[in-house]
PDB file of C-alpha atoms in Angstrom:
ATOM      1  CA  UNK I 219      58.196 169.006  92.381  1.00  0.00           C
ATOM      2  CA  UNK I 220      57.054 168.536  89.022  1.00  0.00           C
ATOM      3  CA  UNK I 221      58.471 169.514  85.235  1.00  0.00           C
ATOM      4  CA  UNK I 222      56.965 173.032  85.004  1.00  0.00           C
ATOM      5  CA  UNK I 223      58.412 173.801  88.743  1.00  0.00           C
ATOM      6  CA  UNK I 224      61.954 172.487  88.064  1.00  0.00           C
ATOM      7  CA  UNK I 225      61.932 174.812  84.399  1.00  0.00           C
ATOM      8  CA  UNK I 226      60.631 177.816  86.074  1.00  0.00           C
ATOM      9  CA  UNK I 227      63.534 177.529  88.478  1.00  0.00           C
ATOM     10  CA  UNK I 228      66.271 176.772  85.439  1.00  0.00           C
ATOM     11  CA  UNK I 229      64.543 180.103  83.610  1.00  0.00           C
ATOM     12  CA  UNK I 230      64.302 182.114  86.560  1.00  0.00           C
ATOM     13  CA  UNK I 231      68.515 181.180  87.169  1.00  0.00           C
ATOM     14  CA  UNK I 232      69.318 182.180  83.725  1.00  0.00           C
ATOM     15  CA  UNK I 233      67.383 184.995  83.433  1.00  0.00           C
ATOM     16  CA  UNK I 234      68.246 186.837  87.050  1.00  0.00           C
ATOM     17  CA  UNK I 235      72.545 185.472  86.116  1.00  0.00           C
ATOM     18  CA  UNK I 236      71.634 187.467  82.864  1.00  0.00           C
ATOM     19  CA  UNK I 237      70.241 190.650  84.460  1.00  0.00           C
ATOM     20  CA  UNK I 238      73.396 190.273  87.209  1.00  0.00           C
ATOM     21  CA  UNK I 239      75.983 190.505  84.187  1.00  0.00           C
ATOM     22  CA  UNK I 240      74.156 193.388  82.742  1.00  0.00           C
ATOM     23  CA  UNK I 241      74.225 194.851  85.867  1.00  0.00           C
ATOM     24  CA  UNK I 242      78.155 193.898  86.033  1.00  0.00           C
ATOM     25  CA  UNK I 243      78.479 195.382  82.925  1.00  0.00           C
ATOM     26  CA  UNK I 244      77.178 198.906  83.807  1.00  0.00           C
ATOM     27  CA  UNK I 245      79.239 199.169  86.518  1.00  0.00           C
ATOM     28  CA  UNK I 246      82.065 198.144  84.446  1.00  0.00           C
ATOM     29  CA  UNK I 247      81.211 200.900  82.093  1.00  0.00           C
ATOM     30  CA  UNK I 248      80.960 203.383  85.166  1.00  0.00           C
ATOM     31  CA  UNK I 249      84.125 202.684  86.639  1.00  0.00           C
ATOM     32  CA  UNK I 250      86.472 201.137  84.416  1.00  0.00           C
ATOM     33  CA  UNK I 251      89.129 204.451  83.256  1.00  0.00           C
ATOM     34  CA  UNK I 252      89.506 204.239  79.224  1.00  0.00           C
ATOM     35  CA  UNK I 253      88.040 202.912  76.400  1.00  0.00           C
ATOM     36  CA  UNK I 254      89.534 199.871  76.025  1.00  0.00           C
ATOM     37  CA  UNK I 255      88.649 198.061  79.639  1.00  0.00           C
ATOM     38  CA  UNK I 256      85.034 199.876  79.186  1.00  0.00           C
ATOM     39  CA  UNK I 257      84.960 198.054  75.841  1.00  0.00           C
ATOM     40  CA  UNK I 258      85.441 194.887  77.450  1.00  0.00           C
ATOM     41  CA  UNK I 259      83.043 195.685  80.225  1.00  0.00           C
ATOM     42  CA  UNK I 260      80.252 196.394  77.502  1.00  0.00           C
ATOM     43  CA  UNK I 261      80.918 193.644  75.062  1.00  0.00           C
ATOM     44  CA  UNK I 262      82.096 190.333  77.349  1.00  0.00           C
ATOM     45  CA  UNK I 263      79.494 190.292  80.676  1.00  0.00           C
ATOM     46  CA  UNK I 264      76.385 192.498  78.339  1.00  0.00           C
ATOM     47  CA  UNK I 265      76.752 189.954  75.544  1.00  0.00           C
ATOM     48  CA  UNK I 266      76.598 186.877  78.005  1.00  0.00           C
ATOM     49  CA  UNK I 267      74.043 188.600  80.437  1.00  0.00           C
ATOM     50  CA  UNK I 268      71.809 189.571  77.085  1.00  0.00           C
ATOM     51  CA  UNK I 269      72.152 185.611  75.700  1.00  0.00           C
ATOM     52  CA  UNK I 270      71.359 184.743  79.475  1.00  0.00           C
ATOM     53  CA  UNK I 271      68.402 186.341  79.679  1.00  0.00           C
ATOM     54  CA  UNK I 272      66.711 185.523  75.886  1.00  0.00           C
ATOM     55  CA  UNK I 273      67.958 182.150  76.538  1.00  0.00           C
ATOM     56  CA  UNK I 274      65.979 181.628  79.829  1.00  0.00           C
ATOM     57  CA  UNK I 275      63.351 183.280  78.140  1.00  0.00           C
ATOM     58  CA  UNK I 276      63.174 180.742  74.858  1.00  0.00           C
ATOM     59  CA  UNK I 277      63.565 177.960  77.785  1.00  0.00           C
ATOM     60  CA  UNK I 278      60.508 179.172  79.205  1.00  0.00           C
ATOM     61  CA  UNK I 279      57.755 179.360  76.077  1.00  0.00           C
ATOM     62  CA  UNK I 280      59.485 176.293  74.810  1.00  0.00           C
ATOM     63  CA  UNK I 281      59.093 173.912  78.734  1.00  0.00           C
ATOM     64  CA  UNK I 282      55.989 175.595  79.466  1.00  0.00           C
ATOM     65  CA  UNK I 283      53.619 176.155  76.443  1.00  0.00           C
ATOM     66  CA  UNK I 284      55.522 174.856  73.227  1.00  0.00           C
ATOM     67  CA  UNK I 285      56.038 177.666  71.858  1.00  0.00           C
ATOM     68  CA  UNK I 286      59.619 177.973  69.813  1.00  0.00           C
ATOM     69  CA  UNK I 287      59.837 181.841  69.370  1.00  0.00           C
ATOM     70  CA  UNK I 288      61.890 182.074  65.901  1.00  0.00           C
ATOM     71  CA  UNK I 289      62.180 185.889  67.364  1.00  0.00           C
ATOM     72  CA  UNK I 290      64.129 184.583  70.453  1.00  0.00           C
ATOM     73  CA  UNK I 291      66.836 182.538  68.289  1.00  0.00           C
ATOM     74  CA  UNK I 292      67.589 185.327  65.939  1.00  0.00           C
ATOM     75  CA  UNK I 293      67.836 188.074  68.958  1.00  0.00           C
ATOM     76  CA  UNK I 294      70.200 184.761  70.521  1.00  0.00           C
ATOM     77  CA  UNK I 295      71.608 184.769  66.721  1.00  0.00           C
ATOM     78  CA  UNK I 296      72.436 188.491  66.423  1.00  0.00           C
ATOM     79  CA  UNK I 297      73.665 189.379  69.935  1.00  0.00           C
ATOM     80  CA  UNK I 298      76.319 186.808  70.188  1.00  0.00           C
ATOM     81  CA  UNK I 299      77.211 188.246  66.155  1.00  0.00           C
ATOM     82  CA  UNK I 300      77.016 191.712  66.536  1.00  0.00           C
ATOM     83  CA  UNK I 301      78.321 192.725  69.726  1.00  0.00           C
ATOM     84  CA  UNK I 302      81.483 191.185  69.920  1.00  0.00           C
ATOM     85  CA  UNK I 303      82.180 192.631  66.399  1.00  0.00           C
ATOM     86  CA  UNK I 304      81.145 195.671  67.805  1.00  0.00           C
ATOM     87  CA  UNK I 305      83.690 196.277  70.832  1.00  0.00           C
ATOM     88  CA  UNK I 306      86.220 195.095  68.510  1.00  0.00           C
ATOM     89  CA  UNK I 307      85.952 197.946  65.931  1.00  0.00           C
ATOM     90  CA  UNK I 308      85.219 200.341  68.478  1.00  0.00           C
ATOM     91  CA  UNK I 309      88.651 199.284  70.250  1.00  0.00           C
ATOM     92  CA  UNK I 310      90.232 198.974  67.012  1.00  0.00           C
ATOM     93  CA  UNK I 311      88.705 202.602  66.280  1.00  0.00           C
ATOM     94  CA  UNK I 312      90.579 204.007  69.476  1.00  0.00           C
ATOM     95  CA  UNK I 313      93.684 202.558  68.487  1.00  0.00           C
ATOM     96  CA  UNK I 314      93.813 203.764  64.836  1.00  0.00           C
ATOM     97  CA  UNK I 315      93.048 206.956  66.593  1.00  0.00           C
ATOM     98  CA  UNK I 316      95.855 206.682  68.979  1.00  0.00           C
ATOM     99  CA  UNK I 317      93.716 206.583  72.056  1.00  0.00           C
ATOM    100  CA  UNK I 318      96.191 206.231  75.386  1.00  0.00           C
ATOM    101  CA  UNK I 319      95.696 203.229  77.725  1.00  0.00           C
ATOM    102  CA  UNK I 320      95.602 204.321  81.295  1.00  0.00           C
ATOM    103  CA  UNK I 321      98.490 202.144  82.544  1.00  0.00           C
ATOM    104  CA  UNK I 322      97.983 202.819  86.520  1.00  0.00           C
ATOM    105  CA  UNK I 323      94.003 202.936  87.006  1.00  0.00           C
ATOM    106  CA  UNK I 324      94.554 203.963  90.971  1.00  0.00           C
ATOM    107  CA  UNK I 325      96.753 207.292  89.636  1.00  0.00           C
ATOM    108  CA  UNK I 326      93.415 208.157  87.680  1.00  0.00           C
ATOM    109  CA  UNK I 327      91.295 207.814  90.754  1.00  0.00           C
ATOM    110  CA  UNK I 328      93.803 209.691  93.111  1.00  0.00           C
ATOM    111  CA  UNK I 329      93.712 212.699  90.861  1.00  0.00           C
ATOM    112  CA  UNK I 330      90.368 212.329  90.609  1.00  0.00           C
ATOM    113  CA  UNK I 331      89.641 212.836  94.315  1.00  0.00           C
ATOM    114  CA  UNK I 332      92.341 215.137  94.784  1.00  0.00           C
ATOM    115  CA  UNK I 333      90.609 217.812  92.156  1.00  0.00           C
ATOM    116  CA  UNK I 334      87.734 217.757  94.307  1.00  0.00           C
TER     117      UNK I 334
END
């Protein structure tokens, strides 16, 4: 097994464990019953799947042909800025707002499949 192998393998990880939290974090967004948990859904596993995936990415072009994409870092840069900001002022937006927290998430989904 030689260098290029063993980095494919390391970019091929980080990218799929990136595209699994996205993945996590639409479900999350699906299923979880108010704003707040569907906050957290969106901002925690997207932001880590997101940095995952340019990471692995930036790995690759750098192991492989030299390349350091300035493009890469920023997108690395601005994700891990932005989105946590993000959920926080839309959570801080629903509580200004008075937005209720679902205290018993299995009442929601009993009433739910009740109406139907």
């Amino acid at each position: 097994m030689n260098a290029n192998t063993v980095s494919e393998i390391i970019t091929g990880i980080l990218i799929l464990t990136g595209t699994l939290f996205c993945l996590f974090s639409a479900f999350g967004m699906i299923r979880l019953p108010d704003v707040y948990t569907r906050s957290h859904a969106a901002t925690k596993s997207t932001t880590l799947g997101v940095l995952c995936t340019l990471f692995g990415a930036f790995l690759y072009f750098w192991i492989n042909d030299g390349y350091v994409s300035i493009r890469l870092l920023l997108g690395i840069f601005f994700v891990f800025l932005t989105a946590p900001v993000a959920g926080h002022l839309i959570c801080r937006a629903a509580y200004v707002t008075n937005v209720e927290i679902v205290q018993d998430a299995s009442k929601v989904y009993v009433k739910e499949s009740d109406s139907d």
